[in-house]
């Protein structure tokens, strides 16, 4: 039985198939979700429906397309029946549906409403994840989790020279269900609430880094969204950080220890948790200390870091082992989303930088990664190669049948 928090302180690839993820009939299809995105073009002169171009782009990215030119090339090579299934126009009966030119794809993705596209992608992914979760025994399931973290697209710069920065929310299964762009004149803090406000977060545990450990955020999550939080505390709350650091941690027993080796680093994490009262952070009832010992495998260099945090979860809702797992899952957003987009899709090296195209491509990559994970494919690169070999496979995985 896992240890409870101390109260000493007062106050695989073999799953690759051609089967679409199962989903209830009342869930909106991807085409239905994409149809809610407003068309940025004038009514006059439209040759290709917006939902057709967006679904084509989604299929192309799922097949490994990394650029706007690659999307147009995949569309040009797609069989007529694939184009027709996606809603492509047919002007000559003997030729079938016609693919859009690269210029059309480029103009649309450079001018698309990024918030609307992210909402459509998030709605489709969240609906399928919820449907899959309903098949499990509710009594055996832990509280759902959502990790909020930001990523800078290093290859994409605005006209004023600033880089495109996105704030995303990832579920415990590695699906990005919400994403917003951070304006170059502000920071992630102002985007936190708009990112999460549209989501149903009741009973969900939200994790975030120290930047978002704001009292307003904690009140918003607990009081408005009826959610929970695990907040890391650093120098942005100096008084609270000193208070947490000064707690008698030596008297608190070690409750969890894990070890992991990845990316050339050997890391040991130790965690202690204690019930507290009178803490100067809204709704906080537990304090947490995490000690991370990292060793660089190649050089042998060792670093030691102590991280403190607070949560509104009681010891009965989440003991130290559970808190440690959720914190590790939060750090996992780097591997599950950011690392995949950087390595498999070479996102940081992408030269897509005009208008909303960088964000649109990030949204389509989130959709592709999420769609693969919904079919239990953990090797994303292999999943993309699998979909590259047959133009019908992206449609099947995305449920466009």
XYZ file of C-alpha atoms in Angstrom:
401
model
C 0.000 0.000 0.000
C 1.498 3.398 -0.971
C 2.672 5.649 1.829
C 0.466 8.571 2.804
C 1.647 12.140 3.215
C 3.145 12.959 6.590
C 1.207 15.259 8.919
C 4.123 16.182 11.165
C 3.857 19.814 10.163
C 0.772 21.564 11.525
C -1.514 23.661 9.543
C 4.057 -0.403 -29.514
C 4.509 -0.613 -33.254
C 2.753 -4.002 -33.482
C -0.515 -2.162 -33.007
C -0.313 -0.513 -36.417
C -3.488 -1.437 -38.260
C -5.841 0.044 -40.801
C -8.660 0.318 -38.291
C -10.065 3.666 -37.226
C -10.381 4.466 -33.509
C -13.784 3.373 -32.283
C -16.061 6.212 -31.191
C -19.738 6.642 -30.404
C -21.941 7.777 -33.261
C -22.892 10.997 -31.460
C -19.288 12.278 -31.439
C -18.623 14.924 -34.096
C -16.427 13.802 -36.954
C -13.219 15.621 -37.824
C -14.888 17.141 -40.881
C -17.710 18.438 -38.685
C -15.224 19.992 -36.263
C -13.192 21.595 -39.058
C -16.388 22.955 -40.618
C -16.681 25.293 -37.605
C -13.483 27.129 -38.585
C -14.344 30.409 -40.376
C -13.088 30.813 -43.912
C -10.603 33.738 -44.163
C -11.209 34.116 -47.910
C -13.714 36.299 -49.714
C -16.784 34.503 -51.023
C -15.998 35.366 -54.605
C -13.490 33.154 -56.354
C -13.411 30.244 -53.892
C -12.652 27.057 -55.771
C -12.036 24.676 -52.882
C -14.113 24.441 -49.670
C -12.170 25.348 -46.556
C -12.937 22.055 -44.786
C -11.555 20.220 -47.829
C -8.228 22.070 -47.705
C -7.922 21.678 -43.923
C -8.722 17.954 -43.969
C -6.264 17.471 -46.831
C -3.598 19.238 -44.775
C -4.433 17.073 -41.746
C -4.060 13.873 -43.781
C -0.815 15.075 -45.352
C 0.732 15.934 -41.975
C -0.358 12.527 -40.655
C 1.503 11.087 -43.634
C 4.647 12.970 -42.601
C 4.384 16.295 -44.474
C 6.580 18.894 -42.776
C 5.961 21.958 -44.948
C 3.264 23.698 -46.941
C 4.874 22.493 -50.161
C 4.831 18.910 -48.878
C 1.121 19.205 -48.069
C 0.389 20.386 -51.614
C 2.513 17.561 -53.057
C 0.639 14.939 -51.005
C -2.663 16.411 -52.208
C -1.492 16.357 -55.828
C -0.583 12.661 -55.529
C -3.746 11.633 -53.665
C -6.125 9.386 -55.640
C -9.369 11.003 -56.848
C -11.496 8.897 -54.473
C -9.489 10.200 -51.488
C -10.009 13.797 -52.622
C -13.695 13.124 -53.161
C -14.095 11.622 -49.683
C -12.591 14.781 -48.197
C -15.090 16.924 -50.086
C -13.002 17.955 -53.076
C -14.815 19.716 -55.936
C -15.443 17.784 -59.151
C -15.658 20.071 -62.174
C -15.062 17.468 -64.851
C -16.843 14.114 -64.285
C -14.214 12.175 -66.196
C -11.369 13.566 -64.044
C -12.831 13.381 -60.549
C -12.050 15.691 -57.640
C -9.316 18.281 -58.057
C -6.568 18.992 -55.526
C -5.798 22.599 -54.515
C -2.617 24.240 -55.718
C 0.201 24.997 -53.307
C -0.666 28.703 -53.438
C -4.190 27.933 -52.203
C -2.919 25.816 -49.307
C -0.382 28.489 -48.418
C -2.849 31.397 -48.476
C -5.393 29.570 -46.330
C -2.972 28.380 -43.637
C -1.306 31.789 -43.495
C -4.645 33.496 -42.792
C -6.599 30.876 -40.836
C -8.080 31.700 -37.421
C -5.603 29.917 -35.152
C -7.904 29.851 -32.133
C -10.739 28.332 -34.151
C -8.478 25.682 -35.680
C -7.057 24.720 -32.282
C -10.574 24.529 -30.866
C -11.637 22.208 -33.677
C -8.607 19.943 -33.234
C -8.964 19.924 -29.437
C -12.685 19.133 -29.645
C -12.065 16.117 -31.865
C -9.203 14.751 -29.759
C -10.942 15.361 -26.426
C -14.119 13.681 -27.630
C -12.307 10.516 -28.662
C -10.265 10.388 -25.473
C -13.390 10.807 -23.364
C -15.126 8.045 -25.305
C -12.154 5.732 -24.767
C -12.075 6.559 -21.051
C -15.732 5.656 -20.616
C -14.890 2.067 -21.443
C -12.797 1.812 -18.267
C -14.094 1.195 -14.757
C -14.652 4.640 -13.218
C -13.753 3.385 -9.748
C -10.317 2.280 -10.953
C -9.444 5.473 -12.790
C -7.388 8.207 -11.109
C -8.425 11.818 -11.491
C -7.720 13.024 -15.043
C -4.729 15.297 -15.521
C -3.827 18.199 -17.776
C -0.308 19.611 -18.144
C 0.069 23.236 -19.221
C 3.367 24.224 -20.791
C 4.735 26.565 -23.440
C 6.966 26.037 -26.470
C 8.807 28.477 -28.688
C 8.898 27.675 -32.408
C 12.472 28.745 -32.978
C 12.333 28.809 -36.758
C 9.187 30.952 -36.910
C 9.509 34.702 -36.388
C 6.956 37.460 -36.646
C 7.521 40.558 -38.757
C 8.801 42.395 -35.666
C 11.475 39.752 -35.098
C 9.850 38.012 -32.146
C 9.460 34.230 -32.202
C 6.140 32.404 -32.237
C 5.406 31.013 -28.767
C 2.526 28.632 -28.039
C 0.939 27.590 -24.748
C -0.616 24.129 -24.825
C -2.601 21.851 -22.524
C -1.820 18.117 -22.774
C -3.822 15.268 -21.265
C -2.228 12.400 -19.384
C -2.381 10.265 -22.510
C -0.386 12.790 -24.547
C -3.166 14.564 -26.466
C -3.091 18.355 -26.904
C -6.691 19.431 -26.335
C -6.077 23.195 -26.192
C -3.483 25.588 -27.571
C -3.128 29.345 -27.772
C -0.492 31.685 -29.142
C 1.275 34.036 -26.740
C 1.481 37.563 -28.082
C 5.026 38.846 -28.390
C 4.205 41.840 -26.166
C 3.075 39.728 -23.200
C 3.841 36.353 -21.607
C 2.187 33.000 -20.873
C 0.482 34.225 -17.702
C -2.092 36.267 -19.622
C -2.942 33.300 -21.862
C -3.413 30.729 -19.072
C -7.040 31.557 -18.332
C -8.220 31.949 -21.971
C -6.542 28.616 -22.745
C -8.437 26.683 -20.065
C -11.700 28.650 -19.806
C -13.537 26.761 -22.607
C -12.611 23.312 -21.216
C -14.605 21.111 -18.847
C -12.072 20.688 -16.041
C -14.236 19.434 -13.194
C -12.195 16.966 -11.142
C -9.118 17.408 -13.361
C -5.657 17.916 -11.839
C -3.866 20.785 -13.587
C -0.072 20.862 -13.454
C 2.120 23.769 -14.537
C 5.566 25.233 -13.965
C 6.494 27.962 -11.514
C 5.631 30.771 -13.944
C 1.944 29.914 -13.647
C 1.944 29.426 -9.874
C -0.182 32.528 -9.468
C -2.814 33.004 -6.776
C -5.302 34.140 -9.428
C -4.723 30.951 -11.406
C -5.283 28.791 -8.319
C -8.539 30.571 -7.489
C -9.704 30.303 -11.100
C -9.055 26.557 -11.213
C -10.583 25.634 -7.862
C -13.426 28.130 -7.596
C -14.464 28.639 -11.227
C -13.494 25.389 -12.935
C -13.871 23.035 -9.919
C -10.470 21.551 -10.755
C -7.349 20.759 -8.712
C -3.786 21.953 -9.096
C -0.188 21.057 -8.319
C 1.855 24.262 -8.370
C 5.645 24.472 -8.275
C 6.998 27.457 -6.344
C 10.253 29.255 -7.140
C 11.593 32.794 -7.006
C 8.410 34.363 -8.359
C 6.939 33.810 -4.860
C 9.995 34.568 -2.672
C 8.121 34.680 0.646
C 6.244 31.454 0.005
C 9.386 29.793 -1.350
C 11.333 30.703 1.796
C 8.447 29.436 3.956
C 8.360 26.108 2.141
C 12.141 25.775 2.233
C 12.171 26.404 5.988
C 9.749 23.598 6.818
C 11.326 20.789 8.893
C 11.741 18.436 5.959
C 14.291 16.316 7.842
C 11.461 15.170 10.087
C 9.297 14.158 7.130
C 9.911 10.606 5.917
C 10.907 9.906 2.331
C 7.713 8.733 0.653
C 8.693 8.115 -2.965
C 11.865 7.547 -4.998
C 12.201 6.969 -8.732
C 15.053 6.637 -11.184
C 15.083 7.192 -14.922
C 17.693 7.370 -17.672
C 16.893 9.317 -20.830
C 18.548 11.739 -23.259
C 21.984 10.995 -21.800
C 20.966 11.805 -18.221
C 20.569 9.541 -15.212
C 18.094 11.131 -12.811
C 16.992 10.136 -9.314
C 13.944 11.876 -7.845
C 12.977 11.832 -4.170
C 9.749 13.334 -2.898
C 8.324 14.253 0.490
C 4.853 15.615 1.141
C 3.265 16.994 4.290
C -0.122 18.367 5.281
C 0.056 22.043 6.175
C -2.241 24.785 7.439
C -2.149 28.540 7.144
C -0.179 28.491 3.900
C -0.242 31.721 1.897
C -1.564 30.182 -1.328
C -5.256 29.716 -2.163
C -6.755 26.353 -1.180
C -3.331 24.708 -0.610
C -3.406 21.855 1.924
C -0.177 19.966 1.131
C 3.426 21.064 0.697
C 5.836 19.083 -1.466
C 9.621 18.813 -1.677
C 11.188 17.168 -4.727
C 14.937 16.528 -4.826
C 16.349 15.797 -8.275
C 19.872 14.378 -8.634
C 21.007 14.426 -12.251
C 24.157 12.870 -13.682
C 25.305 13.440 -17.247
C 26.233 9.963 -18.471
C 29.002 11.066 -20.828
C 30.764 13.508 -18.478
C 29.763 12.229 -15.040
C 28.791 15.766 -13.956
C 26.257 15.702 -11.095
C 23.735 18.424 -10.248
C 21.328 18.561 -7.312
C 18.103 20.559 -7.377
C 15.410 21.013 -4.748
C 11.953 21.947 -5.993
C 9.040 22.936 -3.777
C 5.359 22.915 -4.530
C 1.853 23.130 -3.114
C -1.434 21.467 -4.001
C -5.079 21.633 -3.018
C -5.254 17.812 -3.146
C -5.532 16.213 0.271
C -3.424 13.211 1.256
C -6.466 11.001 0.678
C -6.887 12.333 -2.851
C -3.178 12.155 -3.724
C -0.345 10.803 -1.599
C 3.310 11.561 -2.283
C 3.620 8.732 -4.807
C 0.646 10.044 -6.762
C 1.920 13.622 -6.662
C 5.342 12.459 -7.876
C 3.721 10.610 -10.760
C 1.733 13.640 -11.829
C 4.780 15.920 -11.657
C 6.735 13.422 -13.791
C 3.837 13.308 -16.247
C 3.933 17.093 -16.450
C 7.618 17.073 -17.315
C 6.696 14.404 -19.857
C 5.049 17.026 -22.084
C 8.558 17.818 -23.285
C 9.027 14.240 -24.509
C 5.484 13.481 -25.643
C 4.814 16.673 -27.596
C 7.694 19.143 -27.841
C 10.424 16.562 -28.468
C 8.302 14.714 -31.042
C 7.475 17.873 -32.947
C 11.131 18.946 -32.886
C 12.677 15.622 -33.904
C 10.053 13.827 -35.986
C 8.668 16.941 -37.665
C 11.816 19.128 -37.405
C 9.604 21.952 -36.174
C 12.383 24.212 -34.929
C 14.085 23.991 -38.328
C 10.882 24.777 -40.233
C 10.902 27.845 -42.465
C 7.119 28.232 -42.277
C 6.874 31.644 -40.664
C 4.305 33.840 -42.442
C 1.027 34.816 -40.818
C -0.736 32.071 -38.866
C 0.911 29.256 -40.837
C 3.412 28.316 -38.068
C 0.629 27.913 -35.542
C -1.598 26.079 -38.041
C 1.193 23.594 -38.740
C 1.695 23.084 -34.986
C -2.041 22.405 -34.646
C -1.967 19.854 -37.464
C 1.060 18.160 -35.887
C -0.791 17.963 -32.568
C -3.711 16.386 -34.418
C -1.504 13.810 -36.135
C 0.342 12.876 -32.934
C -2.929 12.624 -31.019
C -4.605 10.531 -33.714
C -1.708 8.070 -33.637
C -1.817 7.838 -29.849
C -5.557 7.154 -29.967
C -4.707 4.018 -31.944
C -2.088 3.026 -29.336
C 0.858 3.839 -31.591
C 3.736 4.993 -29.405
C 6.419 5.220 -32.095
C 5.243 8.366 -33.861
C 7.935 8.276 -36.567
C 6.992 4.703 -37.484
C 3.330 5.689 -37.456
C 3.979 8.481 -39.948
C 5.891 6.134 -42.243
C 3.014 3.667 -42.050
C 0.584 6.364 -43.215
C 2.940 7.571 -45.932
C 2.713 4.269 -47.820
C -1.037 4.378 -48.454
C -3.132 7.508 -49.030
C -6.188 5.760 -47.575
C -4.615 5.208 -44.149
C -4.741 8.843 -42.919
C -8.471 8.952 -43.678
C -9.080 5.729 -41.763
C -7.075 6.865 -38.712
C -8.856 10.219 -38.688
C -12.231 8.505 -38.961
C -13.019 9.941 -42.405
C -14.586 6.843 -43.925
